[in-house]
mmCIF file of C-alpha atoms in Angstrom:
data_model
loop_
_atom_site.group_PDB
_atom_site.id
_atom_site.type_symbol
_atom_site.label_atom_id
_atom_site.label_comp_id
_atom_site.label_asym_id
_atom_site.label_seq_id
_atom_site.Cartn_x
_atom_site.Cartn_y
_atom_site.Cartn_z
ATOM 1 C CA UNK B 1 0.000 0.000 0.000
ATOM 2 C CA UNK B 2 1.379 3.379 -0.912
ATOM 3 C CA UNK B 3 -0.651 6.457 -0.046
ATOM 4 C CA UNK B 4 -2.951 5.412 2.770
ATOM 5 C CA UNK B 5 -6.410 6.057 1.454
ATOM 6 C CA UNK B 6 -9.711 4.373 1.900
ATOM 7 C CA UNK B 7 -11.582 3.202 -1.101
ATOM 8 C CA UNK B 8 -15.251 3.934 -0.698
ATOM 9 C CA UNK B 9 -18.097 2.378 -2.555
ATOM 10 C CA UNK B 10 -20.984 3.624 -0.475
ATOM 11 C CA UNK B 11 -21.101 7.382 -0.323
ATOM 12 C CA UNK B 12 -23.792 7.653 2.265
ATOM 13 C CA UNK B 13 -24.839 11.068 3.509
ATOM 14 C CA UNK B 14 -23.819 10.582 7.092
ATOM 15 C CA UNK B 15 -23.932 13.628 9.312
ATOM 16 C CA UNK B 16 -20.853 13.660 11.533
ATOM 17 C CA UNK B 17 -21.871 13.127 15.125
ATOM 18 C CA UNK B 18 -20.102 12.581 18.367
ATOM 19 C CA UNK B 19 -21.345 9.677 20.494
ATOM 20 C CA UNK B 20 -20.619 11.370 23.834
ATOM 21 C CA UNK B 21 -21.284 8.352 26.015
ATOM 22 C CA UNK B 22 -19.067 6.209 23.834
ATOM 23 C CA UNK B 23 -16.261 8.757 24.025
ATOM 24 C CA UNK B 24 -16.429 8.828 27.797
ATOM 25 C CA UNK B 25 -16.364 5.062 27.940
ATOM 26 C CA UNK B 26 -13.482 4.824 25.518
ATOM 27 C CA UNK B 27 -11.333 7.120 27.621
ATOM 28 C CA UNK B 28 -11.335 4.506 30.350
ATOM 29 C CA UNK B 29 -9.739 1.904 28.100
ATOM 30 C CA UNK B 30 -6.206 0.983 29.124
ATOM 31 C CA UNK B 31 -4.038 0.745 26.055
ATOM 32 C CA UNK B 32 -0.550 -0.716 25.792
ATOM 33 C CA UNK B 33 1.685 0.190 22.848
ATOM 34 C CA UNK B 34 4.376 -2.338 21.946
ATOM 35 C CA UNK B 35 7.006 -1.165 19.472
ATOM 36 C CA UNK B 36 10.404 0.484 19.220
ATOM 37 C CA UNK B 37 9.992 2.181 22.566
ATOM 38 C CA UNK B 38 12.780 4.743 22.129
ATOM 39 C CA UNK B 39 11.656 5.901 18.693
ATOM 40 C CA UNK B 40 10.002 9.160 17.711
ATOM 41 C CA UNK B 41 7.124 7.106 16.384
ATOM 42 C CA UNK B 42 6.580 5.461 19.748
ATOM 43 C CA UNK B 43 6.522 8.821 21.482
ATOM 44 C CA UNK B 44 3.968 10.059 18.946
ATOM 45 C CA UNK B 45 1.779 7.057 19.662
ATOM 46 C CA UNK B 46 2.234 7.630 23.363
ATOM 47 C CA UNK B 47 1.024 11.226 23.167
ATOM 48 C CA UNK B 48 -1.881 10.245 20.968
ATOM 49 C CA UNK B 49 -2.994 7.381 23.170
ATOM 50 C CA UNK B 50 -2.694 9.462 26.332
ATOM 51 C CA UNK B 51 -5.021 12.063 24.820
ATOM 52 C CA UNK B 52 -7.753 9.574 24.048
ATOM 53 C CA UNK B 53 -7.336 6.606 26.400
ATOM 54 C CA UNK B 54 -5.586 5.578 29.547
ATOM 55 C CA UNK B 55 -2.113 4.833 28.345
ATOM 56 C CA UNK B 56 -0.929 1.802 30.214
ATOM 57 C CA UNK B 57 2.608 1.962 28.885
ATOM 58 C CA UNK B 58 4.895 2.142 25.902
ATOM 59 C CA UNK B 59 6.736 -1.163 25.890
ATOM 60 C CA UNK B 60 9.771 -2.303 23.955
ATOM 61 C CA UNK B 61 8.873 -4.945 21.409
ATOM 62 C CA UNK B 62 12.207 -6.776 21.518
ATOM 63 C CA UNK B 63 12.091 -9.056 24.495
ATOM 64 C CA UNK B 64 8.511 -8.116 25.316
ATOM 65 C CA UNK B 65 6.982 -10.263 28.052
ATOM 66 C CA UNK B 66 3.336 -10.932 27.175
ATOM 67 C CA UNK B 67 2.511 -10.909 30.887
ATOM 68 C CA UNK B 68 2.999 -7.147 30.799
ATOM 69 C CA UNK B 69 -0.284 -6.929 28.917
ATOM 70 C CA UNK B 70 -2.235 -8.304 31.867
ATOM 71 C CA UNK B 71 -3.628 -4.915 32.891
ATOM 72 C CA UNK B 72 -4.323 -3.655 29.384
ATOM 73 C CA UNK B 73 -7.683 -3.691 27.652
ATOM 74 C CA UNK B 74 -6.149 -3.301 24.196
ATOM 75 C CA UNK B 75 -2.631 -3.842 22.917
ATOM 76 C CA UNK B 76 -1.256 -2.021 19.878
ATOM 77 C CA UNK B 77 1.557 -3.965 18.227
ATOM 78 C CA UNK B 78 3.892 -1.977 16.012
ATOM 79 C CA UNK B 79 6.178 -4.403 14.140
ATOM 80 C CA UNK B 80 7.206 -2.999 10.768
ATOM 81 C CA UNK B 81 8.962 -4.770 7.952
ATOM 82 C CA UNK B 82 12.690 -4.163 8.349
ATOM 83 C CA UNK B 83 14.219 -5.751 5.289
ATOM 84 C CA UNK B 84 14.801 -9.116 6.912
ATOM 85 C CA UNK B 85 13.193 -12.246 5.565
ATOM 86 C CA UNK B 86 9.905 -12.353 7.406
ATOM 87 C CA UNK B 87 9.315 -15.935 6.372
ATOM 88 C CA UNK B 88 12.182 -17.235 8.412
ATOM 89 C CA UNK B 89 11.078 -18.558 11.759
ATOM 90 C CA UNK B 90 9.952 -15.575 13.770
ATOM 91 C CA UNK B 91 9.649 -15.185 17.478
ATOM 92 C CA UNK B 92 6.402 -13.312 17.744
ATOM 93 C CA UNK B 93 6.572 -10.464 20.257
ATOM 94 C CA UNK B 94 3.212 -11.392 21.760
ATOM 95 C CA UNK B 95 4.209 -14.983 22.457
ATOM 96 C CA UNK B 96 2.382 -18.072 21.318
ATOM 97 C CA UNK B 97 -0.887 -17.726 19.450
ATOM 98 C CA UNK B 98 -2.693 -20.108 21.798
ATOM 99 C CA UNK B 99 -1.676 -18.039 24.817
ATOM 100 C CA UNK B 100 -2.632 -14.618 23.534
ATOM 101 C CA UNK B 101 -6.106 -13.399 24.471
ATOM 102 C CA UNK B 102 -5.936 -9.604 24.452
ATOM 103 C CA UNK B 103 -7.869 -7.522 21.947
ATOM 104 C CA UNK B 104 -5.074 -6.299 19.715
ATOM 105 C CA UNK B 105 -4.576 -3.738 16.969
ATOM 106 C CA UNK B 106 -1.884 -4.805 14.504
ATOM 107 C CA UNK B 107 -0.435 -1.630 13.013
ATOM 108 C CA UNK B 108 0.631 -1.741 9.362
ATOM 109 C CA UNK B 109 2.951 -4.618 8.649
ATOM 110 C CA UNK B 110 2.535 -5.992 12.171
ATOM 111 C CA UNK B 111 -0.464 -7.733 10.629
ATOM 112 C CA UNK B 112 1.668 -9.489 8.056
ATOM 113 C CA UNK B 113 4.413 -10.447 10.484
ATOM 114 C CA UNK B 114 1.970 -11.722 13.086
ATOM 115 C CA UNK B 115 0.081 -13.659 10.429
ATOM 116 C CA UNK B 116 3.255 -15.388 9.305
ATOM 117 C CA UNK B 117 4.313 -16.174 12.868
ATOM 118 C CA UNK B 118 0.916 -17.380 14.039
ATOM 119 C CA UNK B 119 -0.561 -18.865 10.831
ATOM 120 C CA UNK B 120 -3.566 -16.589 11.009
ATOM 121 C CA UNK B 121 -5.080 -14.619 8.133
ATOM 122 C CA UNK B 122 -3.079 -11.680 6.852
ATOM 123 C CA UNK B 123 -0.070 -13.460 5.443
ATOM 124 C CA UNK B 124 -1.116 -13.136 1.819
ATOM 125 C CA UNK B 125 -1.468 -9.730 0.250
ATOM 126 C CA UNK J 1 -14.773 -0.408 0.182
ATOM 127 C CA UNK J 2 -15.836 1.512 3.294
ATOM 128 C CA UNK J 3 -18.831 -0.404 4.503
ATOM 129 C CA UNK J 4 -21.704 1.020 6.479
ATOM 130 C CA UNK J 5 -20.418 -0.424 9.732
ATOM 131 C CA UNK J 6 -20.579 0.721 13.323
ATOM 132 C CA UNK J 7 -16.793 0.882 13.506
ATOM 133 C CA UNK J 8 -17.008 4.053 11.416
ATOM 134 C CA UNK J 9 -19.577 5.694 13.695
ATOM 135 C CA UNK J 10 -18.386 5.228 17.238
ATOM 136 C CA UNK J 11 -16.999 6.852 19.225
ATOM 137 C CA UNK J 12 -16.004 9.199 16.378
ATOM 138 C CA UNK J 13 -18.023 9.299 13.162
ATOM 139 C CA UNK J 14 -15.887 9.121 10.036
ATOM 140 C CA UNK J 15 -16.646 12.231 8.035
ATOM 141 C CA UNK J 16 -17.577 10.926 4.605
ATOM 142 C CA UNK J 17 -17.917 14.480 3.296
ATOM 143 C CA UNK J 18 -14.128 14.523 2.975
ATOM 144 C CA UNK J 19 -14.013 12.069 0.105
ATOM 145 C CA UNK J 20 -11.847 12.855 -2.865
ATOM 146 C CA UNK J 21 -11.660 11.268 -6.279
ATOM 147 C CA UNK J 22 -8.573 9.385 -7.443
ATOM 148 C CA UNK J 23 -7.844 7.554 -10.701
ATOM 149 C CA UNK J 24 -8.455 3.822 -10.763
ATOM 150 C CA UNK J 25 -5.094 2.302 -9.719
ATOM 151 C CA UNK J 26 -3.396 0.591 -12.687
ATOM 152 C CA UNK J 27 -2.349 -2.320 -10.475
ATOM 153 C CA UNK J 28 -6.009 -3.239 -10.068
ATOM 154 C CA UNK J 29 -6.412 -4.076 -13.737
ATOM 155 C CA UNK J 30 -9.274 -2.882 -15.870
ATOM 156 C CA UNK J 31 -12.036 -1.034 -14.096
ATOM 157 C CA UNK J 32 -15.423 -2.527 -14.771
ATOM 158 C CA UNK J 33 -17.683 0.450 -14.304
ATOM 159 C CA UNK J 34 -15.578 3.430 -13.456
ATOM 160 C CA UNK J 35 -12.209 4.981 -14.193
ATOM 161 C CA UNK J 36 -11.994 6.578 -10.762
ATOM 162 C CA UNK J 37 -12.516 5.746 -7.121
ATOM 163 C CA UNK J 38 -13.767 7.760 -4.186
ATOM 164 C CA UNK J 39 -11.372 7.695 -1.276
ATOM 165 C CA UNK J 40 -10.965 9.213 2.147
ATOM 166 C CA UNK J 41 -7.416 10.497 2.722
ATOM 167 C CA UNK J 42 -5.934 9.551 6.067
ATOM 168 C CA UNK J 43 -2.972 11.882 5.641
ATOM 169 C CA UNK J 44 -2.924 15.343 4.159
ATOM 170 C CA UNK J 45 0.343 15.121 2.315
ATOM 171 C CA UNK J 46 2.099 12.216 0.705
ATOM 172 C CA UNK J 47 5.731 12.300 1.712
ATOM 173 C CA UNK J 48 8.800 10.618 0.344
ATOM 174 C CA UNK J 49 9.849 7.634 2.351
ATOM 175 C CA UNK J 50 6.420 6.709 3.637
ATOM 176 C CA UNK J 51 6.701 3.159 4.837
ATOM 177 C CA UNK J 52 4.381 0.791 2.973
ATOM 178 C CA UNK J 53 1.440 -0.576 4.841
ATOM 179 C CA UNK J 54 -0.096 -3.969 4.357
ATOM 180 C CA UNK J 55 -3.258 -5.145 2.660
ATOM 181 C CA UNK J 56 -4.629 -8.672 2.628
ATOM 182 C CA UNK J 57 -6.381 -10.523 -0.164
ATOM 183 C CA UNK J 58 -9.933 -10.820 1.082
ATOM 184 C CA UNK J 59 -10.930 -13.852 -0.964
ATOM 185 C CA UNK J 60 -8.833 -16.109 1.249
ATOM 186 C CA UNK J 61 -10.754 -15.059 4.362
ATOM 187 C CA UNK J 62 -14.341 -15.389 3.238
ATOM 188 C CA UNK J 63 -14.837 -18.822 4.781
ATOM 189 C CA UNK J 64 -13.860 -17.716 8.302
ATOM 190 C CA UNK J 65 -16.801 -16.787 10.558
ATOM 191 C CA UNK J 66 -14.558 -14.769 12.892
ATOM 192 C CA UNK J 67 -13.434 -12.415 10.130
ATOM 193 C CA UNK J 68 -15.078 -9.142 9.189
ATOM 194 C CA UNK J 69 -13.723 -6.676 6.670
ATOM 195 C CA UNK J 70 -14.306 -2.955 7.129
ATOM 196 C CA UNK J 71 -12.556 -1.291 4.240
ATOM 197 C CA UNK J 72 -9.871 -1.418 1.620
ATOM 198 C CA UNK J 73 -7.318 1.146 0.615
ATOM 199 C CA UNK J 74 -5.316 2.333 -2.361
ATOM 200 C CA UNK J 75 -2.698 -0.356 -2.884
ATOM 201 C CA UNK J 76 -0.590 -2.134 -5.474
ATOM 202 C CA UNK J 77 -2.453 -5.406 -5.303
ATOM 203 C CA UNK J 78 -6.217 -5.581 -5.820
ATOM 204 C CA UNK J 79 -9.385 -3.577 -5.485
ATOM 205 C CA UNK J 80 -10.749 -6.094 -3.037
ATOM 206 C CA UNK J 81 -7.703 -6.264 -0.765
ATOM 207 C CA UNK J 82 -8.609 -5.495 2.831
ATOM 208 C CA UNK J 83 -6.929 -2.675 4.748
ATOM 209 C CA UNK J 84 -8.828 -2.662 8.038
ATOM 210 C CA UNK J 85 -10.371 -5.927 9.126
ATOM 211 C CA UNK J 86 -10.775 -8.168 12.129
ATOM 212 C CA UNK J 87 -10.101 -11.803 12.866
ATOM 213 C CA UNK J 88 -11.185 -12.818 16.342
ATOM 214 C CA UNK J 89 -9.437 -10.541 18.834
ATOM 215 C CA UNK J 90 -6.984 -9.216 16.240
ATOM 216 C CA UNK J 91 -7.772 -6.051 14.317
ATOM 217 C CA UNK J 92 -5.533 -5.372 11.326
ATOM 218 C CA UNK J 93 -5.017 -1.651 10.788
ATOM 219 C CA UNK J 94 -3.038 -1.861 7.579
ATOM 220 C CA UNK J 95 -2.144 1.806 7.273
ATOM 221 C CA UNK J 96 1.410 2.496 8.377
ATOM 222 C CA UNK J 97 1.585 6.226 9.273
ATOM 223 C CA UNK J 98 1.716 7.166 12.917
ATOM 224 C CA UNK J 99 -0.807 9.542 14.491
ATOM 225 C CA UNK J 100 1.466 12.576 13.959
ATOM 226 C CA UNK J 101 1.406 11.885 10.230
ATOM 227 C CA UNK J 102 -2.321 11.255 9.963
ATOM 228 C CA UNK J 103 -5.040 13.823 9.538
ATOM 229 C CA UNK J 104 -8.186 13.972 11.627
ATOM 230 C CA UNK J 105 -9.858 11.239 9.596
ATOM 231 C CA UNK J 106 -6.936 8.897 10.077
ATOM 232 C CA UNK J 107 -6.723 9.515 13.802
ATOM 233 C CA UNK J 108 -10.472 9.118 14.207
ATOM 234 C CA UNK J 109 -10.340 5.830 12.355
ATOM 235 C CA UNK J 110 -7.542 4.568 14.583
ATOM 236 C CA UNK J 111 -9.468 5.540 17.719
ATOM 237 C CA UNK J 112 -12.588 3.809 16.408
ATOM 238 C CA UNK J 113 -10.549 0.691 15.648
ATOM 239 C CA UNK J 114 -9.071 0.554 19.160
ATOM 240 C CA UNK J 115 -12.473 1.004 20.776
ATOM 241 C CA UNK J 116 -14.090 -1.585 18.523
ATOM 242 C CA UNK J 117 -11.594 -4.374 19.088
ATOM 243 C CA UNK J 118 -11.706 -3.794 22.849
ATOM 244 C CA UNK J 119 -15.107 -5.478 22.756
ATOM 245 C CA UNK J 120 -13.778 -8.796 21.437
ATOM 246 C CA UNK J 121 -12.397 -10.482 24.524
ATOM 247 C CA UNK J 122 -13.600 -14.000 23.748
ATOM 248 C CA UNK J 123 -13.357 -14.336 19.968
ATOM 249 C CA UNK J 124 -10.162 -15.837 18.580
ATOM 250 C CA UNK J 125 -8.696 -16.750 15.205
ATOM 251 C CA UNK J 126 -9.904 -20.267 14.464
ATOM 252 C CA UNK J 127 -8.396 -21.781 11.306
ATOM 253 C CA UNK J 128 -4.679 -22.343 10.869
ATOM 254 C CA UNK J 129 -3.713 -20.525 7.693
ATOM 255 C CA UNK J 130 -0.023 -20.557 6.845
ATOM 256 C CA UNK J 131 1.032 -17.600 4.757
ATOM 257 C CA UNK J 132 0.102 -17.906 1.122
ATOM 258 C CA UNK J 133 3.622 -16.853 0.227
ATOM 259 C CA UNK J 134 6.424 -18.263 2.320
ATOM 260 C CA UNK J 135 4.796 -21.530 3.353
ATOM 261 C CA UNK J 136 3.165 -22.232 0.011
ATOM 262 C CA UNK J 137 -0.355 -22.630 1.300
ATOM 263 C CA UNK J 138 -2.738 -24.320 -1.099
ATOM 264 C CA UNK J 139 -4.908 -21.828 -2.946
ATOM 265 C CA UNK J 140 -8.616 -21.413 -2.595
ATOM 266 C CA UNK J 141 -11.217 -22.049 -5.254
ATOM 267 C CA UNK J 142 -11.882 -18.317 -5.378
ATOM 268 C CA UNK J 143 -8.337 -17.777 -6.589
ATOM 269 C CA UNK J 144 -8.652 -20.561 -9.134
ATOM 270 C CA UNK J 145 -11.845 -19.026 -10.446
ATOM 271 C CA UNK J 146 -10.242 -15.600 -10.556
ATOM 272 C CA UNK J 147 -7.606 -16.942 -12.949
ATOM 273 C CA UNK J 148 -10.368 -18.348 -15.119
ATOM 274 C CA UNK J 149 -11.718 -14.858 -15.748
ATOM 275 C CA UNK J 150 -8.669 -13.824 -17.749
ATOM 276 C CA UNK J 151 -7.677 -16.411 -20.330
ATOM 277 C CA UNK J 152 -4.159 -15.363 -21.211
ATOM 278 C CA UNK J 153 -0.774 -17.028 -21.021
ATOM 279 C CA UNK J 154 0.192 -15.440 -17.706
ATOM 280 C CA UNK J 155 -2.981 -16.551 -16.007
ATOM 281 C CA UNK J 156 -2.652 -20.037 -17.464
ATOM 282 C CA UNK J 157 0.823 -20.299 -16.003
ATOM 283 C CA UNK J 158 -0.366 -19.064 -12.610
ATOM 284 C CA UNK J 159 -3.355 -21.400 -12.704
ATOM 285 C CA UNK J 160 -1.293 -24.442 -13.655
ATOM 286 C CA UNK J 161 1.173 -23.774 -10.858
ATOM 287 C CA UNK J 162 -1.564 -24.053 -8.259
ATOM 288 C CA UNK J 163 -1.843 -27.776 -8.934
ATOM 289 C CA UNK J 164 0.336 -30.831 -8.734
ATOM 290 C CA UNK J 165 1.685 -30.932 -12.307
ATOM 291 C CA UNK J 166 1.232 -34.677 -12.669
ATOM 292 C CA UNK J 167 -2.481 -34.334 -11.906
ATOM 293 C CA UNK J 168 -3.226 -31.926 -14.727
ATOM 294 C CA UNK J 169 -0.684 -33.489 -17.092
ATOM 295 C CA UNK J 170 -2.129 -36.928 -16.394
ATOM 296 C CA UNK J 171 -5.578 -35.643 -17.301
ATOM 297 C CA UNK J 172 -4.218 -34.002 -20.446
ATOM 298 C CA UNK J 173 -5.264 -30.572 -19.185
ATOM 299 C CA UNK J 174 -3.264 -28.047 -21.164
ATOM 300 C CA UNK J 175 -5.779 -25.344 -21.992
ATOM 301 C CA UNK J 176 -8.488 -23.288 -20.359
ATOM 302 C CA UNK J 177 -11.339 -25.260 -21.977
ATOM 303 C CA UNK J 178 -9.748 -28.537 -20.917
ATOM 304 C CA UNK J 179 -9.276 -27.178 -17.409
ATOM 305 C CA UNK J 180 -12.878 -26.047 -17.156
ATOM 306 C CA UNK J 181 -14.114 -29.494 -18.107
ATOM 307 C CA UNK J 182 -11.752 -31.122 -15.678
ATOM 308 C CA UNK J 183 -12.662 -28.650 -12.912
ATOM 309 C CA UNK J 184 -16.371 -29.358 -13.324
ATOM 310 C CA UNK J 185 -15.754 -32.974 -12.389
ATOM 311 C CA UNK J 186 -12.953 -32.663 -9.858
ATOM 312 C CA UNK J 187 -13.239 -29.150 -8.450
ATOM 313 C CA UNK J 188 -15.281 -30.275 -5.460
ATOM 314 C CA UNK J 189 -12.628 -32.818 -4.437
ATOM 315 C CA UNK J 190 -9.526 -30.666 -4.147
ATOM 316 C CA UNK J 191 -7.149 -31.261 -1.288
ATOM 317 C CA UNK J 192 -3.808 -29.741 -0.293
ATOM 318 C CA UNK J 193 -0.722 -31.525 -1.530
ATOM 319 C CA UNK J 194 2.940 -30.950 -0.674
ATOM 320 C CA UNK J 195 4.544 -27.606 -1.524
ATOM 321 C CA UNK J 196 1.246 -25.798 -1.283
ATOM 322 C CA UNK J 197 -0.228 -27.210 -4.460
ATOM 323 C CA UNK J 198 -3.628 -28.756 -4.955
ATOM 324 C CA UNK J 199 -4.476 -32.297 -5.899
ATOM 325 C CA UNK J 200 -7.610 -34.368 -6.201
ATOM 326 C CA UNK J 201 -8.615 -36.505 -3.250
ATOM 327 C CA UNK J 202 -9.185 -39.754 -5.121
ATOM 328 C CA UNK J 203 -10.911 -41.379 -2.172
ATOM 329 C CA UNK J 204 -13.607 -38.768 -1.667
ATOM 330 C CA UNK J 205 -14.045 -38.569 -5.432
ATOM 331 C CA UNK J 206 -14.495 -42.329 -5.664
ATOM 332 C CA UNK J 207 -17.108 -42.108 -2.933
ATOM 333 C CA UNK J 208 -18.693 -39.085 -4.613
ATOM 334 C CA UNK J 209 -18.516 -37.248 -1.304
ATOM 335 C CA UNK J 210 -17.600 -33.582 -1.795
ATOM 336 C CA UNK J 211 -15.876 -32.886 1.508
ATOM 337 C CA UNK J 212 -16.922 -29.244 1.693
ATOM 338 C CA UNK J 213 -20.637 -29.918 1.996
ATOM 339 C CA UNK J 214 -22.262 -30.707 5.319
ATOM 340 C CA UNK J 215 -23.944 -33.825 3.912
ATOM 341 C CA UNK J 216 -20.437 -35.236 3.627
ATOM 342 C CA UNK J 217 -20.686 -36.302 7.250
ATOM 343 C CA UNK J 218 -23.933 -38.249 7.165
ATOM 344 C CA UNK J 219 -22.891 -40.082 4.011
ATOM 345 C CA UNK J 220 -19.385 -40.809 5.255
ATOM 346 C CA UNK J 221 -20.719 -42.033 8.604
ATOM 347 C CA UNK J 222 -23.148 -44.296 6.773
ATOM 348 C CA UNK J 223 -20.246 -45.687 4.742
ATOM 349 C CA UNK J 224 -18.267 -46.147 7.946
ATOM 350 C CA UNK J 225 -20.977 -48.520 9.138
ATOM 351 C CA UNK J 226 -20.431 -50.826 6.175
ATOM 352 C CA UNK J 227 -17.638 -53.350 5.820
ATOM 353 C CA UNK J 228 -14.345 -53.734 4.064
ATOM 354 C CA UNK J 229 -12.653 -51.131 1.949
ATOM 355 C CA UNK J 230 -15.650 -48.793 1.825
ATOM 356 C CA UNK J 231 -15.661 -48.562 5.603
ATOM 357 C CA UNK J 232 -11.902 -48.120 5.755
ATOM 358 C CA UNK J 233 -12.022 -45.399 3.146
ATOM 359 C CA UNK J 234 -14.801 -43.597 5.023
ATOM 360 C CA UNK J 235 -12.712 -43.769 8.167
ATOM 361 C CA UNK J 236 -9.810 -42.121 6.389
ATOM 362 C CA UNK J 237 -11.796 -39.296 4.790
ATOM 363 C CA UNK J 238 -13.580 -38.497 8.034
ATOM 364 C CA UNK J 239 -10.265 -38.184 9.847
ATOM 365 C CA UNK J 240 -8.805 -36.190 6.959
ATOM 366 C CA UNK J 241 -11.536 -33.588 6.765
ATOM 367 C CA UNK J 242 -12.599 -33.470 10.414
ATOM 368 C CA UNK J 243 -9.374 -33.934 12.369
ATOM 369 C CA UNK J 244 -11.068 -32.412 15.420
ATOM 370 C CA UNK J 245 -13.628 -35.202 15.362
ATOM 371 C CA UNK J 246 -13.653 -38.297 17.571
ATOM 372 C CA UNK J 247 -10.756 -39.852 15.702
ATOM 373 C CA UNK J 248 -9.962 -42.352 13.006
ATOM 374 C CA UNK J 249 -10.585 -45.360 15.252
ATOM 375 C CA UNK J 250 -14.008 -44.228 16.374
ATOM 376 C CA UNK J 251 -17.233 -46.039 15.694
ATOM 377 C CA UNK J 252 -20.118 -44.652 13.647
ATOM 378 C CA UNK J 253 -22.016 -43.923 16.854
ATOM 379 C CA UNK J 254 -19.179 -41.715 18.077
ATOM 380 C CA UNK J 255 -19.154 -39.792 14.826
ATOM 381 C CA UNK J 256 -22.939 -39.393 14.907
ATOM 382 C CA UNK J 257 -22.778 -38.094 18.465
ATOM 383 C CA UNK J 258 -20.014 -35.697 17.503
ATOM 384 C CA UNK J 259 -21.935 -34.488 14.480
ATOM 385 C CA UNK J 260 -25.095 -33.969 16.525
ATOM 386 C CA UNK J 261 -23.148 -31.954 19.101
ATOM 387 C CA UNK J 262 -21.332 -29.814 16.547
ATOM 388 C CA UNK J 263 -23.481 -29.641 13.423
ATOM 389 C CA UNK J 264 -24.540 -26.022 13.951
ATOM 390 C CA UNK J 265 -21.015 -24.886 14.684
ATOM 391 C CA UNK J 266 -19.107 -26.460 11.807
ATOM 392 C CA UNK J 267 -17.573 -24.540 8.937
ATOM 393 C CA UNK J 268 -15.357 -25.659 6.077
ATOM 394 C CA UNK J 269 -12.218 -23.648 5.442
ATOM 395 C CA UNK J 270 -10.242 -23.864 2.215
ATOM 396 C CA UNK J 271 -7.618 -21.388 3.355
ATOM 397 C CA UNK J 272 -7.396 -23.337 6.595
ATOM 398 C CA UNK J 273 -6.436 -26.516 4.786
ATOM 399 C CA UNK J 274 -9.615 -27.684 3.088
ATOM 400 C CA UNK J 275 -11.076 -29.115 6.264
ATOM 401 C CA UNK J 276 -13.826 -28.643 8.795
ATOM 402 C CA UNK J 277 -13.471 -26.610 11.958
ATOM 403 C CA UNK J 278 -15.731 -26.093 14.951
ATOM 404 C CA UNK J 279 -16.461 -22.463 15.789
ATOM 405 C CA UNK J 280 -15.735 -22.458 19.538
ATOM 406 C CA UNK J 281 -17.426 -19.119 20.232
ATOM 407 C CA UNK J 282 -20.616 -20.195 18.485
ATOM 408 C CA UNK J 283 -20.587 -23.483 20.364
ATOM 409 C CA UNK J 284 -20.012 -21.777 23.717
ATOM 410 C CA UNK J 285 -22.902 -19.408 23.085
ATOM 411 C CA UNK J 286 -25.092 -22.100 21.495
ATOM 412 C CA UNK J 287 -25.669 -19.916 18.451
ATOM 413 C CA UNK J 288 -25.229 -21.457 14.985
ATOM 414 C CA UNK J 289 -22.033 -20.211 13.445
ATOM 415 C CA UNK J 290 -23.912 -19.062 10.364
ATOM 416 C CA UNK J 291 -25.774 -16.583 12.570
ATOM 417 C CA UNK J 292 -22.845 -15.433 14.693
ATOM 418 C CA UNK J 293 -21.004 -12.991 12.501
ATOM 419 C CA UNK J 294 -19.570 -9.489 12.664
ATOM 420 C CA UNK J 295 -20.331 -7.338 15.727
ATOM 421 C CA UNK J 296 -22.484 -10.136 17.177
ATOM 422 C CA UNK J 297 -19.246 -11.930 18.076
ATOM 423 C CA UNK J 298 -18.252 -9.141 20.472
ATOM 424 C CA UNK J 299 -18.322 -9.921 24.197
ATOM 425 C CA UNK J 300 -19.014 -6.359 25.254
ATOM 426 C CA UNK J 301 -21.467 -3.840 23.957
#
């Protein structure tokens, strides 16, 4: 994917609205970001998540202990392609597929890399 | 495609008034009805060095009850490739830019995605689907049929490579018409072979039991109750296509009991290895898997 756009088929006339109760509820969500913790990108995610949720932590992806996600409601995994062969045996940052139960957002190529590591959908695109 | 889905409405409504028009991407092949597409930019300025995101071919996911697709995106692959979609408790947000690089639409969409997936605490990915690239996973019928829509040399080569060469060569299948005739007879009996190719399951074909249809079970169980080779063959195909069943040494009664307990929760997955799976969430909730789709699979409102 190059320029990140959405392709729309339905052009429904939807009036923008704010679901106030939903916003209040969402702010109570504890979110854990797992990525290159010292990067500018991680800090940007940290600021963003703090503004909209309860930021549990920014955690380093390398050597991440899945137990650290125990107190999180949602985990964001940031695991970009880095030029290495992603089809070599990978140690997935979130541990074994069977042991992972957290609602998770896979950012960008984290979807591909997790799909390859866990044999879930997303490894063909 | 940006579907009319609750993920785009809560807690922040995606502002569809910000659509722009872009040319139909050349990588998508010929446009059927339009030379342009309507898109919602998630960044305001394309910059050099933007890291590529990831889109997934949607056709390989259509047989998974725990998958829902929300939208596509401009990409170098296909019009139908998914950009934001969910499988179980995993939400794929295929766009790569961080929040500092996104515009309000992009940030709103990311917030909506986080809030939406938070509701899926019990759903999980079900089928085991090795990557269609590195591990050479056997292709789905949808991909086969996609190649049949464009009868040129490139697509013939791609189509032929999906199969064990000896199978098509042995049947003297060397052209699209020959393949179509062959596919009409054997297409319902495909099974994964080594190296991610497809072959014909001679046993299920001999029994005239298409494994992907639910009636496969009652007929195979009936054959299991017979004697000799027919019974042995039924035992093998049952174990092959329902490895989560009572097992290859089980009696017909055991298979009937298993079928009765799981009938409403069974689904056949080609991408998951051309076999049957039990939908554990549907079974736990006692809701037929065919009726437990999309937001209904959430555990929280």
